[in-house]
Coordinates of N, CA and C in Angstrom, one line a residue:
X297 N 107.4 51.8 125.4 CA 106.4 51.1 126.1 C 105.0 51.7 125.7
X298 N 103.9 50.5 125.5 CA 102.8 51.2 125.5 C 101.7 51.3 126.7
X299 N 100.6 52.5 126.6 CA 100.6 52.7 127.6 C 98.6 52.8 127.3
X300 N 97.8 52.0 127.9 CA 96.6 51.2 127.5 C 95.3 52.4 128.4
X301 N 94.4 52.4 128.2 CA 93.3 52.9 128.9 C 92.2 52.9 128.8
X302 N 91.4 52.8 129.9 CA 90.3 52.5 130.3 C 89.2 53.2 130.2
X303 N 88.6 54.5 129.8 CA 87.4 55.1 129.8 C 86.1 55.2 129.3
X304 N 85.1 55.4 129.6 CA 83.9 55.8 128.9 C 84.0 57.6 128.3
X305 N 85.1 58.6 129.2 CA 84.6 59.5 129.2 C 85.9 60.4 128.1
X306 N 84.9 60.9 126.3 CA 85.8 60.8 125.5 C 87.2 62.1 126.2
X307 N 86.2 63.5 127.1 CA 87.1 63.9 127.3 C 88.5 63.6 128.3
X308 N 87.9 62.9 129.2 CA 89.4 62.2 129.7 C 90.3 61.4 129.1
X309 N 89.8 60.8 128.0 CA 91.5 60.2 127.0 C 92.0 61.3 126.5
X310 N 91.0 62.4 126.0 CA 92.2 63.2 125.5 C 92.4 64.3 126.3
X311 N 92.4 64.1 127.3 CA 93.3 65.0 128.6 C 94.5 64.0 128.9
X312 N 94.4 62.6 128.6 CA 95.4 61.6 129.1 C 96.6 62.0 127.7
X313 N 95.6 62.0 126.7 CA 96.5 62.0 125.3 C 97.4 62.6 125.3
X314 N 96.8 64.4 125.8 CA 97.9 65.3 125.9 C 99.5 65.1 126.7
X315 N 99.2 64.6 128.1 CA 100.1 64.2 128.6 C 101.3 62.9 128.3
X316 N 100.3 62.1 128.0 CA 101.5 60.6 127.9 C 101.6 60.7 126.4
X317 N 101.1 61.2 125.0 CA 101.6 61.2 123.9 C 102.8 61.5 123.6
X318 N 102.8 62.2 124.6 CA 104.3 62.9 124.7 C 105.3 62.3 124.3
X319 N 105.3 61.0 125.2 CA 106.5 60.0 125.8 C 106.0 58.5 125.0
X320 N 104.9 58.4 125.4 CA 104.3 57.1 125.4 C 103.2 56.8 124.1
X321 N 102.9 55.8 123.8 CA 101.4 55.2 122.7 C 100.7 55.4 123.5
X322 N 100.0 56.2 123.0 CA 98.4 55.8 124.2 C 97.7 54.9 123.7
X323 N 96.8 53.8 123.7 CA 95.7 52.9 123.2 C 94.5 52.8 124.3
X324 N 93.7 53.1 123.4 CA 92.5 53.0 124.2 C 91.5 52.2 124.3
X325 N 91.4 50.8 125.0 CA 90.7 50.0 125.4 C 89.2 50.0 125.3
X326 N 88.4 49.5 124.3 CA 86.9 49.0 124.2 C 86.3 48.7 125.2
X327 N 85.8 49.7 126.3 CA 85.5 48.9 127.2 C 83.9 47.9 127.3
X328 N 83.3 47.5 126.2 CA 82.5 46.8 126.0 C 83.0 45.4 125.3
X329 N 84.9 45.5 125.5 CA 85.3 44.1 124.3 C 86.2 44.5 125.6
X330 N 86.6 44.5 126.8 CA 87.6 44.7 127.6 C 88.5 43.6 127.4
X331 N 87.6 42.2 128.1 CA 88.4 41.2 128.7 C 89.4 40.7 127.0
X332 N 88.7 41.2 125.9 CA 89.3 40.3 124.8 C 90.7 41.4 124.6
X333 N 90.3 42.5 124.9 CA 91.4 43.6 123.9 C 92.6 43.5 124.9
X334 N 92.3 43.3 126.3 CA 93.5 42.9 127.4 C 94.3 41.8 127.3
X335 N 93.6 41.0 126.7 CA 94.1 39.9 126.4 C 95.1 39.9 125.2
X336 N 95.2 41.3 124.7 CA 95.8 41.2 123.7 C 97.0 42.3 123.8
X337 N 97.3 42.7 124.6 CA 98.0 44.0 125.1 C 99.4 43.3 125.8
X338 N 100.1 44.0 125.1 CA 102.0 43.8 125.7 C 102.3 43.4 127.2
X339 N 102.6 42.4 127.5 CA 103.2 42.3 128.7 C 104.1 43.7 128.9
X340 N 103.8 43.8 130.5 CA 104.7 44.9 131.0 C 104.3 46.2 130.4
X341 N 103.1 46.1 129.8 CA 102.8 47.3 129.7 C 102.1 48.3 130.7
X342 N 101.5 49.6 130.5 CA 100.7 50.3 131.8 C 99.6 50.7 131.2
X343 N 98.6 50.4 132.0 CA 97.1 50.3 132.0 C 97.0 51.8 132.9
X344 N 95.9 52.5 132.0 CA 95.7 53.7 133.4 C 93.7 53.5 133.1
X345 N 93.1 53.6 134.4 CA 91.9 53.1 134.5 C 91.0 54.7 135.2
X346 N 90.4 55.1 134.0 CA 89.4 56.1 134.9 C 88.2 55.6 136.1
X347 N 88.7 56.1 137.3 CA 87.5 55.2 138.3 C 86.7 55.9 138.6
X348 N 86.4 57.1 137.8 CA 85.1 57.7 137.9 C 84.3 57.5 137.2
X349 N 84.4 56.4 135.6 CA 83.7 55.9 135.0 C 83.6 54.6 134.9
X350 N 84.8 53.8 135.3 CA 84.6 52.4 135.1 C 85.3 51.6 136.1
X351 N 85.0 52.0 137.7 CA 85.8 51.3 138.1 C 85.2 50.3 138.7
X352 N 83.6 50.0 138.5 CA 83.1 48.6 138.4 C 83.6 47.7 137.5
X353 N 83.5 48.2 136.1 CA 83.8 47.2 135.3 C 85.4 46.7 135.9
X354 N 86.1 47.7 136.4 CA 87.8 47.1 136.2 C 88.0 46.2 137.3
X355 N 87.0 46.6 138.2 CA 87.1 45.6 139.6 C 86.5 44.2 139.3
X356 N 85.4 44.0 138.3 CA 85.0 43.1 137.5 C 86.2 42.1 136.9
X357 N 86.8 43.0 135.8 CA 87.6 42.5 135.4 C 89.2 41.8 136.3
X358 N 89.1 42.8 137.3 CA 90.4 41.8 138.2 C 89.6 40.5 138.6
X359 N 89.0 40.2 139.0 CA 88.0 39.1 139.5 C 88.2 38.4 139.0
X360 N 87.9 38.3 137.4 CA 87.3 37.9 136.6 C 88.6 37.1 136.0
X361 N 90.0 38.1 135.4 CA 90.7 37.7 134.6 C 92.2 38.4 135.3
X362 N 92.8 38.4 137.0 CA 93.4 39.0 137.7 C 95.2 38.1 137.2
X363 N 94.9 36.9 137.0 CA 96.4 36.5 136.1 C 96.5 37.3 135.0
X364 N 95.5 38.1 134.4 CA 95.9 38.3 132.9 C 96.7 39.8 133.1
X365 N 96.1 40.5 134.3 CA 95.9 41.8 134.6 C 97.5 41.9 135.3
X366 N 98.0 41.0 135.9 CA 99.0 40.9 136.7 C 100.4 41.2 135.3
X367 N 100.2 41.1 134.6 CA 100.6 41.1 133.4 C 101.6 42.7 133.0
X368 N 100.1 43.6 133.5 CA 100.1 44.5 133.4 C 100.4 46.2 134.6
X369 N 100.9 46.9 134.3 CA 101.5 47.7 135.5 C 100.2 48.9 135.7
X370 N 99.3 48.9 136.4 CA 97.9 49.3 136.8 C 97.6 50.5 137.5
X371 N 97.3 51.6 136.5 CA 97.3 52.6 137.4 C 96.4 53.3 137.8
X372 N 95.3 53.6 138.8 CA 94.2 53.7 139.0 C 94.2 55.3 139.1
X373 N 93.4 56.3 138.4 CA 92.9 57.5 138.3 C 91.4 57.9 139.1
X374 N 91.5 58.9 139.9 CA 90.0 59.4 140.6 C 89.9 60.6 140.3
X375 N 88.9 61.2 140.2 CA 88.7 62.6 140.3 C 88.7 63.1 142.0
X376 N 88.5 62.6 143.0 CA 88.5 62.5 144.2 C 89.5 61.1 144.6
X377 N 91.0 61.5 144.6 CA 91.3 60.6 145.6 C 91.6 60.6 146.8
X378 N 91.0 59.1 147.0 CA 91.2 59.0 148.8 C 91.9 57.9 149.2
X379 N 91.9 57.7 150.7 CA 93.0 56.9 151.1 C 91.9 55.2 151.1
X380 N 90.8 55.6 151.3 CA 90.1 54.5 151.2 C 89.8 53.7 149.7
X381 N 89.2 54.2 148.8 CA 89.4 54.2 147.4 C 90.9 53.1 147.4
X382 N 92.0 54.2 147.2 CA 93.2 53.6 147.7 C 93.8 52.5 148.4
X383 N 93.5 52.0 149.2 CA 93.2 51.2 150.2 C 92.7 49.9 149.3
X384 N 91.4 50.1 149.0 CA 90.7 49.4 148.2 C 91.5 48.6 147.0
X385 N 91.9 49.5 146.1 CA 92.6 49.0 144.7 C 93.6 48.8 145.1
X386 N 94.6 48.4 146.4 CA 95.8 48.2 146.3 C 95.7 46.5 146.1
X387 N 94.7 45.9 147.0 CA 94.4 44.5 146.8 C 94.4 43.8 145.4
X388 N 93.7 44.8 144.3 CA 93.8 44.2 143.5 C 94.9 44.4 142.5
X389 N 96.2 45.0 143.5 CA 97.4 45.2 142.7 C 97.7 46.0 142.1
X390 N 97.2 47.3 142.2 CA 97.1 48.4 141.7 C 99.1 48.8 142.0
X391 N 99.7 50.0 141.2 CA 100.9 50.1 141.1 C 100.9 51.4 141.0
X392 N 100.1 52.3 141.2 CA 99.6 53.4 141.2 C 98.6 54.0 141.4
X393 N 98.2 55.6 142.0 CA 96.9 55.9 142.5 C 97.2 57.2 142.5
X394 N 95.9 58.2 141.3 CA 96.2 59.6 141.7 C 95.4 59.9 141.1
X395 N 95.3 61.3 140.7 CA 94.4 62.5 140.4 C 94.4 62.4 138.8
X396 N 93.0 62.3 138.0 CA 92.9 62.2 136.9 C 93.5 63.2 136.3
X397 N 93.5 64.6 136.7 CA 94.3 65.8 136.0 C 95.5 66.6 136.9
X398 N 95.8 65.3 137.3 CA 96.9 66.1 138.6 C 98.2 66.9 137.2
X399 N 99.2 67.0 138.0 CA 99.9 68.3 136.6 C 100.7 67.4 136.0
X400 N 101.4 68.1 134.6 CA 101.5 67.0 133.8 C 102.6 66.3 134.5
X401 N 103.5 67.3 135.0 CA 105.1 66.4 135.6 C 104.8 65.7 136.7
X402 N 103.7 65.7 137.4 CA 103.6 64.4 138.5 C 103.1 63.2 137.3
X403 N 102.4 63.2 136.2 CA 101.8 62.3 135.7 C 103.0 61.4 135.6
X404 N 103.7 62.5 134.7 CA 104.9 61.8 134.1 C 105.9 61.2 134.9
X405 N 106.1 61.8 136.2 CA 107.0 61.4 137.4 C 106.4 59.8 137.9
X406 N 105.0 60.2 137.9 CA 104.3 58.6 138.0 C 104.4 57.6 136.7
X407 N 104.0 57.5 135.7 CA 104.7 56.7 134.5 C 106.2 56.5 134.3
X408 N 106.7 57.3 134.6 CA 108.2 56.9 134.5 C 108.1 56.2 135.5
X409 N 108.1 55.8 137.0 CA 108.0 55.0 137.8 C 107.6 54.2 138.5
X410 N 106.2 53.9 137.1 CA 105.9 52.7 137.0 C 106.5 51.6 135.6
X411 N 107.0 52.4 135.1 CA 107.2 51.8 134.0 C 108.7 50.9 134.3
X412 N 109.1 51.7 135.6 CA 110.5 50.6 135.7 C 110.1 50.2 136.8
X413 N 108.8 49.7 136.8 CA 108.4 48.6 138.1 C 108.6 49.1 139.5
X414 N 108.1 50.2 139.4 CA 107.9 50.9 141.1 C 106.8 51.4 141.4
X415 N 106.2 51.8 143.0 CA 105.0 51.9 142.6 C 104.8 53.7 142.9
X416 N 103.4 54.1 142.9 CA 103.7 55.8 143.1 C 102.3 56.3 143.7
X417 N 102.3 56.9 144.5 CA 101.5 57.7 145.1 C 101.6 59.0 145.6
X418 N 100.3 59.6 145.7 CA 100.4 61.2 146.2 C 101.0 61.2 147.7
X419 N 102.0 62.3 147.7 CA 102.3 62.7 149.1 C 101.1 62.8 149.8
X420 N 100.3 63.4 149.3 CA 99.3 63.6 150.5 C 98.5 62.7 151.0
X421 N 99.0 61.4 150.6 CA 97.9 60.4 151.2 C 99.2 59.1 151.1
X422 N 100.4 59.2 151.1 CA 101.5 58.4 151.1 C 101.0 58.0 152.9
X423 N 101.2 58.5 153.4 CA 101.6 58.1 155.1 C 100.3 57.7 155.7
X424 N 99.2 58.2 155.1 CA 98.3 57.5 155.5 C 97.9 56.1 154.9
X425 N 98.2 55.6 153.8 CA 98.3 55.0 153.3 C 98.8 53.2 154.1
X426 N 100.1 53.8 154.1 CA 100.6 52.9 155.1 C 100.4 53.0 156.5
X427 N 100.0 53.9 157.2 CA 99.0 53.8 158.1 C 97.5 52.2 158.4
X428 N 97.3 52.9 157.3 CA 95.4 52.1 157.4 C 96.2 50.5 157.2
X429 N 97.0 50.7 156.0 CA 96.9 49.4 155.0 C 98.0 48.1 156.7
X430 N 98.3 49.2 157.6 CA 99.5 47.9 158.2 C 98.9 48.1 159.8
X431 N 97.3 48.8 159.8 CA 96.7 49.0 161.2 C 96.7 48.0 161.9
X432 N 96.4 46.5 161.1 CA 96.1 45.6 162.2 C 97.4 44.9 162.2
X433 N 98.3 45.1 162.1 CA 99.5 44.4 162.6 C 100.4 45.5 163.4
X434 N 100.5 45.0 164.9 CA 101.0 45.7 165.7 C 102.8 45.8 165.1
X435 N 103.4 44.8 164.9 CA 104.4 44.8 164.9 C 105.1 43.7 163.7
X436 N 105.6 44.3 162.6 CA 105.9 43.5 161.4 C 107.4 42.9 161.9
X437 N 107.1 41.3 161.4 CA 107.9 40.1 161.7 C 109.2 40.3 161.1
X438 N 110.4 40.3 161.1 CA 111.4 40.3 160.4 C 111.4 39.3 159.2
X439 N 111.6 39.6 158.2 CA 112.2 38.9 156.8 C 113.3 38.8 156.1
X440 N 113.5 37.7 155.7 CA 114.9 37.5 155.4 C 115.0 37.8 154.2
X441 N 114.7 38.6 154.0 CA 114.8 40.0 153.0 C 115.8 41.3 153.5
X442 N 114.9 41.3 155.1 CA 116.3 42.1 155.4 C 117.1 42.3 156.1
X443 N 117.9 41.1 155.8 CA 118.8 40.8 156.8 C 120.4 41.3 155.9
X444 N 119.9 41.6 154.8 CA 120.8 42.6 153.9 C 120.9 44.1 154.8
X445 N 120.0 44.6 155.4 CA 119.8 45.3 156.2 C 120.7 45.9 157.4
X446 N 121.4 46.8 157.6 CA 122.2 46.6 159.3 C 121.4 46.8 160.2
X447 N 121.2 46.5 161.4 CA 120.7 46.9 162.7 C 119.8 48.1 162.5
X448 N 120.4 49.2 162.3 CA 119.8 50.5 162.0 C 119.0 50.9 161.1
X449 N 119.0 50.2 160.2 CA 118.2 50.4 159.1 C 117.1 49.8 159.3
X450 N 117.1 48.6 159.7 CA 116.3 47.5 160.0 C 115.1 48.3 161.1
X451 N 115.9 49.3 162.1 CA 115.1 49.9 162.6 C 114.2 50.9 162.1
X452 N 114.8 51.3 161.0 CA 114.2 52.6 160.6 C 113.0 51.6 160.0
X453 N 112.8 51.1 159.3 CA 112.2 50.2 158.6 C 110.7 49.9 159.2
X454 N 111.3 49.2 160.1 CA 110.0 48.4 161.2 C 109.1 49.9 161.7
X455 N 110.2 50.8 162.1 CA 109.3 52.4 161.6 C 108.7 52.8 160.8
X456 N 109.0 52.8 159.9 CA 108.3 53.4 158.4 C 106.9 52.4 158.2
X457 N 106.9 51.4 158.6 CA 106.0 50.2 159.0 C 105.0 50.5 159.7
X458 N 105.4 51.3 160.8 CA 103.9 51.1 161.9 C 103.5 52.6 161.4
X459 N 104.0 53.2 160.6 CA 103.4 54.6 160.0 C 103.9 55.7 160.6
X460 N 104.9 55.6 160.9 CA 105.6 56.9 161.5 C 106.2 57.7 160.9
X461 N 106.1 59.0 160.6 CA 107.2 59.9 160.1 C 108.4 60.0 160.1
X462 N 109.6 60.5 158.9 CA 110.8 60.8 159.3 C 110.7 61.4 160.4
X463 N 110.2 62.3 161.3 CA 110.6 63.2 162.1 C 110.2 62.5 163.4
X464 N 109.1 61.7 163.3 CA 108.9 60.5 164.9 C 109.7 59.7 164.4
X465 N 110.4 59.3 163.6 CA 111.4 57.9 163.5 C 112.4 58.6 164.2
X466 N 113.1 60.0 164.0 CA 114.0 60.7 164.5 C 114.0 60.9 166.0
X467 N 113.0 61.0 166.2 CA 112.6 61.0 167.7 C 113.2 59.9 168.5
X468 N 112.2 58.8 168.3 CA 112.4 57.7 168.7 C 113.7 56.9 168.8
X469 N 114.4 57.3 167.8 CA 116.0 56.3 167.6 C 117.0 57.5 167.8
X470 N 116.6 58.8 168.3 CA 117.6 59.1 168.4 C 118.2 59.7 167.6
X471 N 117.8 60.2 166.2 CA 118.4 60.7 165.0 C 117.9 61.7 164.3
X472 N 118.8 62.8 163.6 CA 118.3 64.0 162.9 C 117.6 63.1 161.6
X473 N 116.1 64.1 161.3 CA 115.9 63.8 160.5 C 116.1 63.5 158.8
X474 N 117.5 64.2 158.4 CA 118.5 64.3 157.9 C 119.0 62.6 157.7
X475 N 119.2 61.7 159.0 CA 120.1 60.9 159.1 C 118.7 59.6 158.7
X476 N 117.7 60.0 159.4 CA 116.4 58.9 158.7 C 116.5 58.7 156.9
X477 N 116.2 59.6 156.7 CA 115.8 60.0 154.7 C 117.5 59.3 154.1
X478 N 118.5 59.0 155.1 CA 119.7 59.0 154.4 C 119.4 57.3 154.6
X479 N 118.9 57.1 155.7 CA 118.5 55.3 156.2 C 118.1 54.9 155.2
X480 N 116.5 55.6 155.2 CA 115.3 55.2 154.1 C 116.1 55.0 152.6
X481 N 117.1 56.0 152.3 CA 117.2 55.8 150.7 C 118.3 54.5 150.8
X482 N 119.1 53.9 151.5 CA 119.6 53.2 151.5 C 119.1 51.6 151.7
X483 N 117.6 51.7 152.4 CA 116.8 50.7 152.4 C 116.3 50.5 151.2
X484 N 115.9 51.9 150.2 CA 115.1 51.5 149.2 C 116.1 50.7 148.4
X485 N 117.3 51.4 147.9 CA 118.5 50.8 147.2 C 118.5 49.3 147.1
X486 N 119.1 48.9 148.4 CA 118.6 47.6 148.8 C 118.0 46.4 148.7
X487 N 116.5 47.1 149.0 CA 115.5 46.2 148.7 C 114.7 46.3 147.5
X488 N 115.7 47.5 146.9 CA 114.9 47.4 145.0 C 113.5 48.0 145.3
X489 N 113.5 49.1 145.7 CA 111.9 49.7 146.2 C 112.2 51.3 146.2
X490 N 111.4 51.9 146.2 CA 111.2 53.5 145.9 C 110.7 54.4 146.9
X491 N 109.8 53.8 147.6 CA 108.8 54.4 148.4 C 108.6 53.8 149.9
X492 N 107.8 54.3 151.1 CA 107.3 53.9 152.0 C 106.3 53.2 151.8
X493 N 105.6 53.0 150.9 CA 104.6 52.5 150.9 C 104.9 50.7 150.2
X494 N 105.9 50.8 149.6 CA 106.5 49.5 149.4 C 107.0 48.8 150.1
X495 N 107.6 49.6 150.8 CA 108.3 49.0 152.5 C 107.7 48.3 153.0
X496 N 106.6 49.5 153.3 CA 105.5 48.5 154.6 C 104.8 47.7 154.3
X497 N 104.5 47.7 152.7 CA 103.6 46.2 152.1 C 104.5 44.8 152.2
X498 N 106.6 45.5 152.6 CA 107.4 44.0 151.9 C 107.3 43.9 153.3
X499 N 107.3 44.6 154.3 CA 107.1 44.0 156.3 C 105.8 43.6 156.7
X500 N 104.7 43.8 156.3 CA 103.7 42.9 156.2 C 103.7 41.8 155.9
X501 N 103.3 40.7 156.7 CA 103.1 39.7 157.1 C 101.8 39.2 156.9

């Protein structure tokens, strides 16, 4: 798979170089010929976008050319990330969100799972995440998505939704936390998903 990028700043490709050369082609994107060079880049490939230097132009660019972009598995880098930032680029489809120099094995833990179509975020801003992003819905609608689901899981679910912890989901239903994380991984299976934060984006309504 090749793996595309977005900067003005030369030493951040080759801090990216180091890491994904490893595994991956790195290619690095013109960002003054963007919209043309995108248009020329592999389906299914992964975009990683520095948003400390260009994340006008990329927010431009979804706007602008967001069928072309959809194309592509999108991973947005900060030097400061936050949940709002975060928040922000999930709209435009983002499939990823983290620390320009976070260490190399979370990089890689995150490219490997985006690369087989999952999405990935920092624990430290995972629960708030889903938090903010499902604030204004009090209570997510059932879908017949999960009716694959038993009873129980279904519950854990609609939990993981309104932003609650393994350990308040445990609370509330009555279950060791142990028996949650055993729910959750059997929901992700399921519903073809990896994370909480995928969850609560498929029970959003």
């Amino acid at each position: 798979m090749k793996v595309y990028s977005i900067t003005i700043r030369n030493n951040q490709y080759e801090q990216w170089n180091k890491v994904v050369g490893e595994k991956f082609e790195l290619i690095r994107i013109d960002h003054n010929n963007i919209k043309y060079e995108l248009a020329l880049a592999e389906h299914d490939s992964i975009l990683l976008v520095d948003l400390v230097s260009c994340k006008e132009l990329f927010v431009e660019t979804m706007i602008d050319r967001k069928i072309l972009l959809k194309n592509l598995h999108v991973i947005g880098l900060s030097n400061i990330p936050n949940i709002h930032e975060c928040l922000g680029l999930l709209g435009y489809g983002i499939k990823a969100y983290g620390h320009n120099l976070m260490d190399p094995s979370l990089f890689n833990e995150m490219l490997d799972k985006v690369s087989d179509g999952h999405m990935w975020f920092p624990e430290l801003i995972l629960e708030d995440v889903i938090k903010v992003a499902l604030h204004s819905s009090d209570q997510p609608q059932k879908l017949d998505s999960l009716e694959m689901l038993t009873p129980r899981e279904q519950e854990v679910a609609f939990n993981v939704a309104q932003g609650k912890t393994n350990k308040e989901i445990a609370k509330t239903l009555s279950l060791s936390p142990d028996t949650v994380k055993l729910h959750l991984n059997h929901i992700y299976r399921k519903l073809d998903i990896d994370n909480r934060v995928a969850l609560a984006l498929k029970l959003k309504v």
